[in-house]
Backbone as ProteinMPNN parsed JSONL, in Angstrom:
{"seq_chain_A": "MAQCLTCGSDLKLTSLDYNLDYQAQIEVYKSQIKDMHKEIVTLETEIQQANDIYIQEKNKINDEFTRQKDKYDRLQVTLKSTTKLNHELEEKILRVVDEYNCDLQKVMDQKTTLTHDLNNCQTTIKQLKIELRKMRAGTFQDSDSLSLQNTTFGGSQQFPKSASYS", "coords_chain_A": {"N_chain_A": [[21.51, -84.41, -34.917], [18.143, -83.541, -34.82], [15.849, -81.713, -32.854], [12.569, -81.899, -31.494], [10.469, -79.189, -31.693], [8.327, -78.684, -30.014], [8.223, -80.719, -28.001], [10.865, -81.391, -27.456], [12.16, -83.777, -28.028], [14.497, -86.121, -29.581], [14.845, -86.21, -33.055], [14.934, -88.031, -36.099], [15.864, -86.932, -39.053], [15.481, -86.382, -42.542], [17.128, -84.862, -45.352], [15.169, -83.524, -46.754], [13.316, -83.258, -44.799], [14.75, -81.619, -43.121], [14.825, -79.277, -44.651], [12.09, -78.668, -44.77], [11.588, -78.324, -42.103], [13.209, -76.135, -41.52], [12.031, -74.256, -43.189], [9.55, -74.009, -41.991], [10.325, -72.95, -39.554], [11.404, -70.57, -40.474], [9.104, -69.317, -41.467], [7.719, -69.002, -39.085], [9.454, -67.267, -37.799], [9.3, -65.084, -39.56], [6.647, -64.363, -39.195], [6.746, -63.663, -36.511], [8.511, -61.513, -36.747], [6.915, -59.752, -38.267], [4.864, -59.273, -36.411], [6.363, -58.116, -34.359], [7.259, -55.897, -35.758], [4.816, -54.57, -36.128], [4.244, -54.005, -33.45], [6.395, -52.354, -32.913], [5.837, -50.216, -34.641], [3.415, -49.391, -33.476], [4.357, -48.682, -30.916], [6.15, -46.64, -31.683], [4.302, -44.809, -32.701], [2.798, -44.274, -30.389], [4.858, -43.188, -28.819], [5.495, -40.959, -30.393], [3.071, -39.555, -30.21], [3.025, -39.108, -27.441], [5.314, -37.549, -27.269], [4.484, -35.351, -28.812], [2.403, -34.422, -27.156], [3.949, -33.805, -24.923], [5.542, -31.739, -25.995], [3.535, -29.861, -26.566], [2.541, -29.35, -23.96], [4.897, -28.41, -22.805], [5.249, -26.084, -24.325], [2.927, -24.712, -23.519], [3.516, -24.382, -20.807], [5.837, -22.829, -21.024], [4.754, -20.573, -22.263], [2.991, -19.745, -20.248], [4.847, -19.266, -18.232], [6.245, -17.152, -19.395], [4.171, -15.245, -19.497], [3.689, -14.944, -16.739], [6.195, -14.029, -15.916], [6.319, -11.596, -17.311], [4.17, -10.343, -16.057], [5.185, -10.261, -13.452], [7.412, -8.593, -13.894], [6.077, -6.231, -14.632], [4.735, -5.754, -12.242], [6.942, -5.315, -10.602], [7.923, -2.918, -11.686], [5.713, -1.282, -11.163], [5.675, -1.448, -8.378], [8.129, -0.231, -7.814], [7.699, 2.395, -8.802], [5.517, 3.092, -7.213], [6.644, 2.92, -4.683], [8.524, 4.967, -4.883], [6.797, 7.144, -5.27], [5.392, 7.005, -2.859], [7.467, 7.546, -1.056], [8.065, 10.188, -1.836], [5.632, 11.398, -1.186], [5.608, 10.993, 1.576], [7.79, 12.606, 2.299], [6.768, 15.083, 1.495], [4.55, 15.268, 3.193], [5.894, 15.382, 5.644], [7.218, 17.845, 5.307], [4.982, 19.54, 5.151], [3.867, 19.115, 7.674], [5.961, 20.108, 9.257], [5.93, 22.799, 8.399], [3.369, 23.439, 9.269], [3.682, 23.115, 12.044], [5.579, 25.139, 12.494], [4.059, 27.38, 11.687], [1.995, 27.12, 13.53], [3.395, 27.549, 15.895], [4.122, 30.235, 15.49], [1.574, 31.396, 15.445], [0.758, 30.762, 18.02], [2.653, 32.234, 19.449], [1.902, 34.803, 18.578], [-0.661, 34.843, 19.64], [-0.076, 34.752, 22.35], [1.262, 37.205, 22.608], [-0.78, 38.958, 21.788], [-2.702, 38.359, 23.736], [-1.365, 39.247, 25.999], [-1.152, 41.973, 25.303], [-3.9, 42.532, 25.196], [-4.627, 42.127, 27.859], [-3.109, 44.192, 29.001], [-4.413, 46.355, 27.784], [-7.001, 46.041, 28.834], [-6.439, 46.464, 31.527], [-5.556, 49.11, 31.383], [-7.896, 50.302, 30.44], [-9.576, 49.869, 32.63], [-8.226, 51.419, 34.512], [-8.502, 53.908, 33.315], [-11.285, 54.185, 33.418], [-11.635, 54.299, 36.148], [-10.231, 56.669, 36.756], [-11.74, 58.396, 35.223], [-14.199, 58.317, 36.567], [-13.369, 59.387, 38.977], [-12.643, 61.898, 38.101], [-15.078, 62.915, 37.212], [-16.328, 63.017, 39.565], [-15.031, 65.056, 40.696], [-12.59, 64.843, 41.936], [-10.029, 65.375, 41.036], [-8.281, 68.361, 40.527], [-6.743, 69.65, 38.726], [-6.539, 69.286, 35.348], [-4.268, 68.736, 33.96], [-2.798, 67.132, 35.567], [-3.539, 64.564, 35.384], [-3.106, 61.075, 35.199], [-3.225, 60.112, 32.721], [-1.518, 60.948, 30.863], [0.702, 59.308, 30.684], [-0.253, 56.868, 29.907], [-0.498, 54.039, 27.823], [-1.62, 52.316, 24.856], [-1.183, 49.066, 23.893], [1.479, 49.647, 23.78], [2.096, 51.617, 21.925], [0.592, 53.939, 21.492], [-0.069, 57.191, 22.808], [-2.023, 59.201, 24.984], [-3.045, 62.573, 24.652], [-2.167, 65.277, 26.906], [-4.182, 67.074, 27.566], [-6.849, 65.957, 27.3], [-10.338, 65.687, 26.676], [-12.969, 64.208, 28.398], [-16.015, 63.548, 28.072]], "CA_chain_A": [[20.131, -84.736, -34.743], [17.25, -82.408, -34.586], [14.927, -81.894, -31.739], [11.212, -81.426, -31.716], [10.315, -77.854, -31.117], [7.295, -78.677, -28.997], [8.493, -81.567, -26.845], [12.294, -81.446, -27.226], [12.697, -85.125, -28.266], [15.398, -86.233, -30.726], [14.196, -86.653, -34.282], [15.807, -88.399, -37.206], [15.294, -86.225, -40.188], [16.17, -86.44, -43.808], [17.431, -83.515, -45.814], [13.912, -82.883, -47.103], [12.713, -82.88, -43.521], [15.475, -80.44, -42.629], [14.367, -78.113, -45.416], [10.736, -78.344, -44.345], [11.673, -77.814, -40.732], [13.75, -74.764, -41.585], [11.011, -73.421, -43.826], [8.535, -73.738, -40.972], [10.932, -72.015, -38.595], [11.528, -69.268, -41.161], [7.765, -68.733, -41.494], [7.43, -68.578, -37.711], [10.265, -66.065, -37.551], [8.741, -63.993, -40.358], [5.423, -63.952, -38.523], [7.166, -62.947, -35.296], [9.083, -60.226, -37.182], [5.786, -58.889, -38.627], [4.201, -58.872, -35.166], [7.257, -57.171, -33.684], [7.248, -54.654, -36.536], [3.553, -53.903, -35.786], [4.404, -53.472, -32.1], [7.333, -51.217, -33.006], [5.091, -49.096, -35.248], [2.476, -48.934, -32.444], [5.146, -47.974, -29.904], [6.637, -45.372, -32.265], [3.147, -43.904, -32.771], [2.519, -43.836, -29.011], [5.965, -42.303, -28.412], [5.34, -39.687, -31.121], [1.937, -38.855, -29.597], [3.473, -38.641, -26.127], [6.257, -36.46, -27.536], [3.68, -34.192, -29.23], [1.747, -33.907, -25.949], [5.014, -33.184, -24.112], [5.914, -30.454, -26.622], [2.417, -28.932, -26.35], [2.554, -28.974, -22.548], [6.088, -27.586, -22.604], [4.954, -24.761, -24.901], [1.959, -24.052, -22.633], [4.229, -23.971, -19.595], [6.724, -21.712, -21.401], [3.898, -19.398, -22.463], [2.527, -19.31, -18.922], [6.015, -18.702, -17.552], [6.5, -15.841, -20.002], [3.115, -14.334, -19.014], [3.925, -14.669, -15.324], [7.405, -13.201, -15.816], [5.918, -10.252, -17.728], [3.351, -9.793, -14.975], [6.113, -9.972, -12.356], [8.189, -7.405, -14.272], [5.186, -5.063, -14.526], [4.525, -5.508, -10.815], [8.178, -4.729, -10.08], [7.946, -1.516, -12.124], [4.67, -0.603, -10.407], [6.146, -1.348, -6.995], [9.196, 0.772, -7.758], [7.122, 3.738, -8.941], [4.679, 3.336, -6.046], [7.549, 3.174, -3.565], [9.07, 6.305, -5.089], [5.708, 8.088, -5.006], [5.142, 6.952, -1.423], [8.563, 8.275, -0.408], [7.868, 11.615, -2.113], [4.488, 11.856, -0.397], [6.038, 11.06, 2.978], [8.602, 13.822, 2.445], [5.873, 16.232, 1.392], [3.778, 15.321, 4.445], [6.787, 15.871, 6.7], [7.404, 19.283, 5.094], [3.732, 20.221, 5.505], [3.753, 19.06, 9.14], [6.931, 21.066, 9.792], [5.404, 24.138, 8.15], [2.229, 23.603, 10.17], [4.21, 23.327, 13.396], [6.162, 26.496, 12.538], [2.954, 28.329, 11.653], [1.299, 27.0, 14.8], [4.215, 28.231, 16.903], [3.969, 31.669, 15.251], [0.234, 31.785, 15.885], [0.751, 30.703, 19.486], [3.405, 33.413, 19.915], [1.056, 35.975, 18.346], [-1.751, 34.769, 20.612], [0.478, 35.154, 23.645], [1.502, 38.647, 22.54], [-2.071, 39.647, 21.752], [-3.314, 38.178, 25.049], [-0.669, 40.179, 26.887], [-1.598, 43.324, 24.933], [-5.296, 42.663, 25.593], [-4.633, 42.317, 29.318], [-2.646, 45.565, 29.249], [-5.478, 47.279, 27.377], [-8.082, 45.953, 29.818], [-5.975, 47.141, 32.738], [-5.551, 50.536, 31.081], [-9.301, 50.742, 30.374], [-10.065, 49.929, 34.018], [-7.62, 52.593, 35.16], [-9.128, 55.094, 32.725], [-12.629, 54.307, 33.956], [-11.511, 54.762, 37.542], [-9.844, 58.078, 36.723], [-12.874, 59.139, 34.676], [-15.162, 58.453, 37.663], [-12.807, 60.333, 39.928], [-12.678, 63.218, 37.504], [-16.472, 63.354, 37.207], [-16.681, 63.303, 40.955], [-14.325, 66.269, 41.081], [-11.464, 64.502, 42.772], [-8.837, 66.049, 40.534], [-8.515, 69.773, 40.295], [-5.973, 70.087, 37.573], [-6.665, 68.266, 34.308], [-2.941, 68.352, 33.482], [-2.151, 66.196, 36.484], [-4.075, 63.211, 35.171], [-2.073, 60.091, 34.856], [-3.455, 59.665, 31.357], [-0.435, 61.362, 29.986], [1.677, 58.229, 30.56], [-0.941, 55.629, 29.574], [-0.319, 53.636, 26.416], [-2.375, 51.155, 24.371], [-0.341, 48.193, 23.092], [2.844, 50.148, 23.765], [2.427, 52.472, 20.79], [-0.177, 55.18, 21.442], [-0.187, 57.943, 24.047], [-3.086, 60.179, 24.952], [-2.574, 63.938, 24.947], [-2.354, 65.69, 28.299], [-5.417, 67.814, 27.792], [-7.969, 65.288, 26.621], [-11.594, 65.899, 27.383], [-13.735, 62.954, 28.468], [-17.379, 63.813, 28.513]], "C_chain_A": [[19.347, -83.48, -34.417], [16.327, -82.723, -33.437], [13.579, -81.306, -32.102], [11.061, -80.097, -30.996], [9.305, -77.837, -29.983], [7.652, -79.498, -27.775], [9.966, -81.701, -26.519], [12.901, -82.822, -27.462], [13.556, -85.139, -29.524], [14.64, -86.809, -31.905], [15.26, -87.035, -35.301], [15.179, -87.815, -38.436], [16.143, -86.432, -41.428], [16.415, -85.026, -44.254], [16.169, -82.786, -46.214], [13.213, -82.421, -45.822], [13.406, -81.647, -42.945], [14.996, -79.192, -43.348], [12.971, -77.702, -44.979], [10.746, -77.749, -42.934], [12.197, -76.382, -40.73], [12.752, -73.794, -42.206], [9.949, -73.042, -42.793], [9.076, -72.743, -39.953], [11.057, -70.621, -39.205], [10.166, -68.57, -41.172], [7.37, -68.217, -40.095], [8.189, -67.291, -37.408], [9.741, -64.861, -38.326], [7.476, -63.459, -39.694], [5.754, -63.156, -37.255], [7.736, -61.569, -35.642], [7.956, -59.256, -37.546], [5.084, -58.383, -37.368], [5.049, -57.844, -34.414], [7.283, -55.838, -34.413], [5.976, -53.862, -36.236], [3.648, -53.272, -34.391], [5.336, -52.256, -32.097], [6.614, -50.002, -33.584], [4.114, -48.526, -34.218], [3.219, -48.14, -31.377], [5.672, -46.647, -30.44], [5.507, -44.352, -32.335], [2.827, -43.363, -31.377], [3.599, -42.881, -28.516], [5.834, -40.954, -29.107], [4.191, -38.878, -30.54], [2.325, -38.299, -28.223], [4.435, -37.465, -26.285], [5.511, -35.195, -27.961], [2.974, -33.56, -28.021], [2.763, -33.208, -25.063], [5.382, -31.814, -24.678], [4.802, -29.43, -26.422], [2.39, -28.442, -24.908], [3.744, -28.071, -22.24], [5.854, -26.179, -23.141], [3.953, -24.001, -24.037], [2.65, -23.533, -21.379], [5.149, -22.797, -19.883], [5.917, -20.437, -21.604], [3.413, -18.844, -21.121], [3.675, -18.678, -18.139], [6.31, -17.303, -18.08], [5.457, -14.833, -19.532], [3.349, -13.958, -17.556], [5.154, -13.788, -15.128], [7.094, -11.766, -16.23], [5.088, -9.576, -16.637], [4.227, -9.409, -13.793], [6.915, -8.708, -12.658], [7.334, -6.145, -14.165], [4.92, -4.719, -13.065], [5.758, -4.884, -10.174], [8.247, -3.244, -10.433], [6.911, -0.716, -11.33], [5.093, -0.41, -8.96], [7.207, -0.266, -6.865], [8.614, 2.18, -7.847], [6.245, 4.083, -7.737], [5.538, 3.646, -4.824], [8.134, 4.579, -3.671], [8.01, 7.367, -4.772], [5.407, 8.153, -3.516], [6.216, 7.737, -0.669], [8.404, 9.784, -0.613], [6.712, 12.176, -1.284], [4.837, 11.951, 1.085], [6.869, 12.316, 3.226], [7.727, 15.069, 2.405], [5.051, 16.388, 2.67], [4.649, 15.847, 5.578], [7.034, 17.371, 6.558], [6.153, 20.053, 5.526], [3.562, 20.239, 7.025], [4.732, 20.038, 9.775], [6.446, 22.501, 9.6], [4.228, 24.425, 9.093], [2.719, 23.885, 11.586], [4.838, 24.711, 13.537], [5.052, 27.544, 12.567], [2.182, 28.3, 12.979], [2.076, 27.721, 15.905], [4.107, 29.749, 16.749], [2.616, 32.158, 15.753], [0.157, 31.775, 17.405], [1.519, 31.893, 20.07], [2.571, 34.678, 19.739], [-0.095, 36.003, 19.353], [-1.261, 35.232, 21.981], [0.687, 36.661, 23.686], [0.181, 39.417, 22.581], [-2.807, 39.52, 23.084], [-2.679, 39.133, 26.054], [-1.113, 41.613, 26.605], [-3.045, 43.561, 25.369], [-5.4, 42.885, 27.104], [-4.168, 43.725, 29.684], [-3.737, 46.579, 28.91], [-6.625, 47.247, 28.384], [-7.693, 46.651, 31.118], [-6.018, 48.651, 32.537], [-6.978, 51.078, 31.044], [-9.877, 50.843, 31.776], [-9.525, 51.149, 34.727], [-8.259, 53.866, 34.634], [-10.541, 55.297, 33.265], [-12.597, 54.823, 35.391], [-11.183, 56.251, 37.561], [-10.975, 58.938, 36.183], [-13.929, 59.346, 35.771], [-14.671, 59.469, 38.693], [-12.911, 61.754, 39.388], [-14.111, 63.745, 37.5], [-16.908, 63.707, 38.633], [-15.938, 64.53, 41.458], [-13.128, 66.001, 41.947], [-10.217, 65.223, 42.306], [-9.154, 67.508, 40.241], [-7.782, 70.246, 39.059], [-6.026, 68.988, 36.522], [-5.304, 67.858, 33.762], [-2.286, 67.331, 34.385], [-2.689, 64.773, 36.337], [-2.949, 62.262, 34.769], [-2.264, 59.537, 33.445], [-2.282, 59.995, 30.446], [0.592, 60.243, 29.792], [1.05, 56.9, 30.131], [-0.753, 55.312, 28.1], [-1.227, 52.45, 26.123], [-1.44, 50.339, 23.503], [1.067, 48.702, 22.951], [3.123, 51.113, 22.651], [1.693, 53.809, 20.806], [-0.185, 55.853, 22.807], [-1.307, 58.946, 23.886], [-2.499, 61.573, 25.231], [-2.921, 64.326, 26.38], [-3.711, 66.35, 28.505], [-6.544, 67.178, 27.0], [-9.235, 65.551, 27.384], [-12.418, 64.631, 27.278], [-15.129, 63.259, 28.937], [-18.346, 62.902, 27.818]], "O_chain_A": [[19.844, -82.521, -33.825], [16.076, -83.883, -33.113], [13.463, -80.367, -32.89], [11.476, -79.927, -29.85], [9.435, -77.025, -29.066], [7.429, -79.064, -26.644], [10.302, -82.092, -25.401], [14.067, -83.027, -27.125], [13.39, -84.307, -30.416], [13.888, -87.774, -31.767], [16.337, -86.441, -35.357], [14.066, -88.184, -38.81], [17.357, -86.629, -41.357], [15.961, -84.082, -43.609], [16.077, -81.57, -46.045], [12.607, -81.351, -45.771], [12.772, -80.762, -42.371], [14.785, -78.156, -42.717], [12.695, -76.512, -44.831], [10.015, -76.808, -42.627], [11.679, -75.524, -40.016], [12.65, -72.642, -41.784], [9.509, -71.894, -42.734], [8.38, -71.815, -39.542], [10.839, -69.616, -38.528], [10.083, -67.369, -40.915], [6.775, -67.149, -39.953], [7.64, -66.349, -36.835], [9.737, -63.743, -37.81], [7.259, -62.248, -39.638], [5.139, -62.13, -36.964], [7.489, -60.589, -34.941], [8.013, -58.08, -37.189], [4.75, -57.202, -37.272], [4.539, -56.846, -33.903], [7.324, -54.779, -33.787], [6.023, -52.639, -36.103], [3.193, -52.148, -34.177], [5.107, -51.275, -31.39], [6.762, -48.89, -33.079], [3.993, -47.307, -34.096], [2.779, -47.063, -30.976], [5.645, -45.638, -29.735], [5.717, -43.17, -32.062], [2.613, -42.164, -31.197], [3.296, -41.88, -27.867], [6.038, -39.914, -28.48], [4.302, -37.661, -30.388], [1.992, -37.162, -27.887], [4.374, -36.5, -25.522], [5.855, -34.094, -27.529], [2.945, -32.339, -27.873], [2.483, -32.143, -24.512], [5.518, -30.844, -23.931], [5.077, -28.264, -26.141], [2.233, -27.246, -24.662], [3.617, -27.09, -21.507], [6.214, -25.196, -22.495], [4.095, -22.794, -23.837], [2.414, -22.407, -20.941], [5.238, -21.868, -19.081], [6.328, -19.357, -21.18], [3.425, -17.635, -20.893], [3.487, -17.668, -17.462], [6.59, -16.384, -17.31], [5.798, -13.697, -19.203], [3.224, -12.792, -17.182], [5.157, -12.903, -14.273], [7.547, -10.821, -15.584], [5.277, -8.398, -16.332], [4.035, -8.35, -13.196], [7.081, -7.851, -11.789], [7.796, -5.115, -13.673], [4.883, -3.547, -12.691], [5.639, -4.022, -9.303], [8.586, -2.413, -9.591], [7.193, 0.394, -10.878], [4.896, 0.659, -8.383], [7.188, 0.523, -5.919], [8.983, 3.059, -7.067], [6.227, 5.229, -7.289], [5.204, 4.523, -4.027], [8.23, 5.296, -2.675], [8.29, 8.357, -4.095], [5.19, 9.235, -2.971], [5.907, 8.501, 0.246], [8.586, 10.564, 0.322], [6.797, 13.282, -0.75], [4.411, 12.882, 1.769], [6.685, 13.006, 4.229], [7.921, 15.998, 3.189], [4.875, 17.498, 3.171], [4.2, 16.663, 6.383], [7.061, 18.093, 7.554], [6.25, 21.089, 6.184], [3.162, 21.253, 7.597], [4.379, 20.73, 10.73], [6.535, 23.321, 10.514], [4.114, 25.521, 9.642], [2.221, 24.794, 12.249], [4.663, 25.38, 14.556], [5.092, 28.48, 13.367], [1.768, 29.345, 13.482], [1.492, 28.413, 16.739], [4.013, 30.471, 17.741], [2.522, 33.2, 16.402], [-0.437, 32.669, 18.008], [1.092, 32.488, 21.06], [2.529, 35.527, 20.629], [-0.457, 37.066, 19.857], [-1.932, 35.995, 22.676], [0.337, 37.318, 24.666], [0.043, 40.397, 23.313], [-3.465, 40.465, 23.518], [-3.373, 39.751, 26.861], [-1.411, 42.375, 27.525], [-3.386, 44.642, 25.849], [-6.168, 43.73, 27.565], [-4.746, 44.374, 30.556], [-3.961, 47.537, 29.651], [-7.164, 48.292, 28.748], [-8.506, 47.341, 31.733], [-6.465, 49.386, 33.417], [-7.248, 52.168, 31.548], [-10.591, 51.798, 32.085], [-10.248, 51.834, 35.45], [-8.528, 54.795, 35.396], [-10.954, 56.424, 33.537], [-13.408, 55.657, 35.794], [-11.799, 57.011, 38.309], [-11.16, 60.073, 36.621], [-14.491, 60.435, 35.887], [-15.434, 60.287, 39.206], [-13.227, 62.691, 40.122], [-14.323, 64.928, 37.765], [-17.745, 64.583, 38.851], [-16.21, 64.994, 42.565], [-12.688, 66.908, 42.653], [-9.415, 65.645, 43.138], [-10.237, 67.814, 39.74], [-8.224, 71.198, 38.417], [-5.595, 67.865, 36.786], [-5.165, 66.786, 33.174], [-1.295, 66.717, 33.991], [-2.315, 63.884, 37.102], [-1.99, 62.633, 34.092], [-1.563, 58.617, 33.025], [-2.097, 59.383, 29.394], [1.298, 60.253, 28.784], [1.761, 55.903, 30.004], [-0.836, 56.191, 27.242], [-1.564, 51.675, 27.019], [-0.947, 50.833, 22.489], [1.799, 48.235, 22.078], [4.289, 51.431, 22.417], [2.16, 54.749, 20.164], [-0.294, 55.187, 23.837], [-1.525, 59.48, 22.799], [-1.538, 61.694, 25.99], [-3.844, 63.779, 26.983], [-4.319, 66.175, 29.561], [-7.125, 67.814, 26.121], [-9.218, 65.632, 28.613], [-12.549, 64.05, 26.201], [-15.383, 63.223, 30.141], [-19.55, 62.978, 28.062]]}, "name": "protein", "num_of_chains": 1, "seq": "MAQCLTCGSDLKLTSLDYNLDYQAQIEVYKSQIKDMHKEIVTLETEIQQANDIYIQEKNKINDEFTRQKDKYDRLQVTLKSTTKLNHELEEKILRVVDEYNCDLQKVMDQKTTLTHDLNNCQTTIKQLKIELRKMRAGTFQDSDSLSLQNTTFGGSQQFPKSASYS"}
């Protein structure tokens, strides 16, 4: 026995009724197949569009990644060369500072020596002035007995014994 598709009740059908019933079911199934085929085509189109968008986005991301990686590599090279240059400059500055300190020490030593020599010269000049005043005043009778004979300037020059100071 066949059942009604809408209400589910038992039907008594003849063979012609069976053929008509099957024909109707076949038409319903064909219509459903067409609708499903349309949905499948729509879904395939949407999937293809989504896939195309995914591929475009993936390519954009890959391109951006490549640009960023290139930029990173260039920055690494720049950092390396800058670090090397910085190190060289630091070494050069240290050498210059060391040379400056050595030169400063030499200048300070020369200053000390020259200050000492200047003090000796000033002392000698004062002594000479005193002896010159004494000599003008007639305190010394013998010009050879002047203590000028042992006086030196900067440790290198001596005056002759018979110098005249007028």
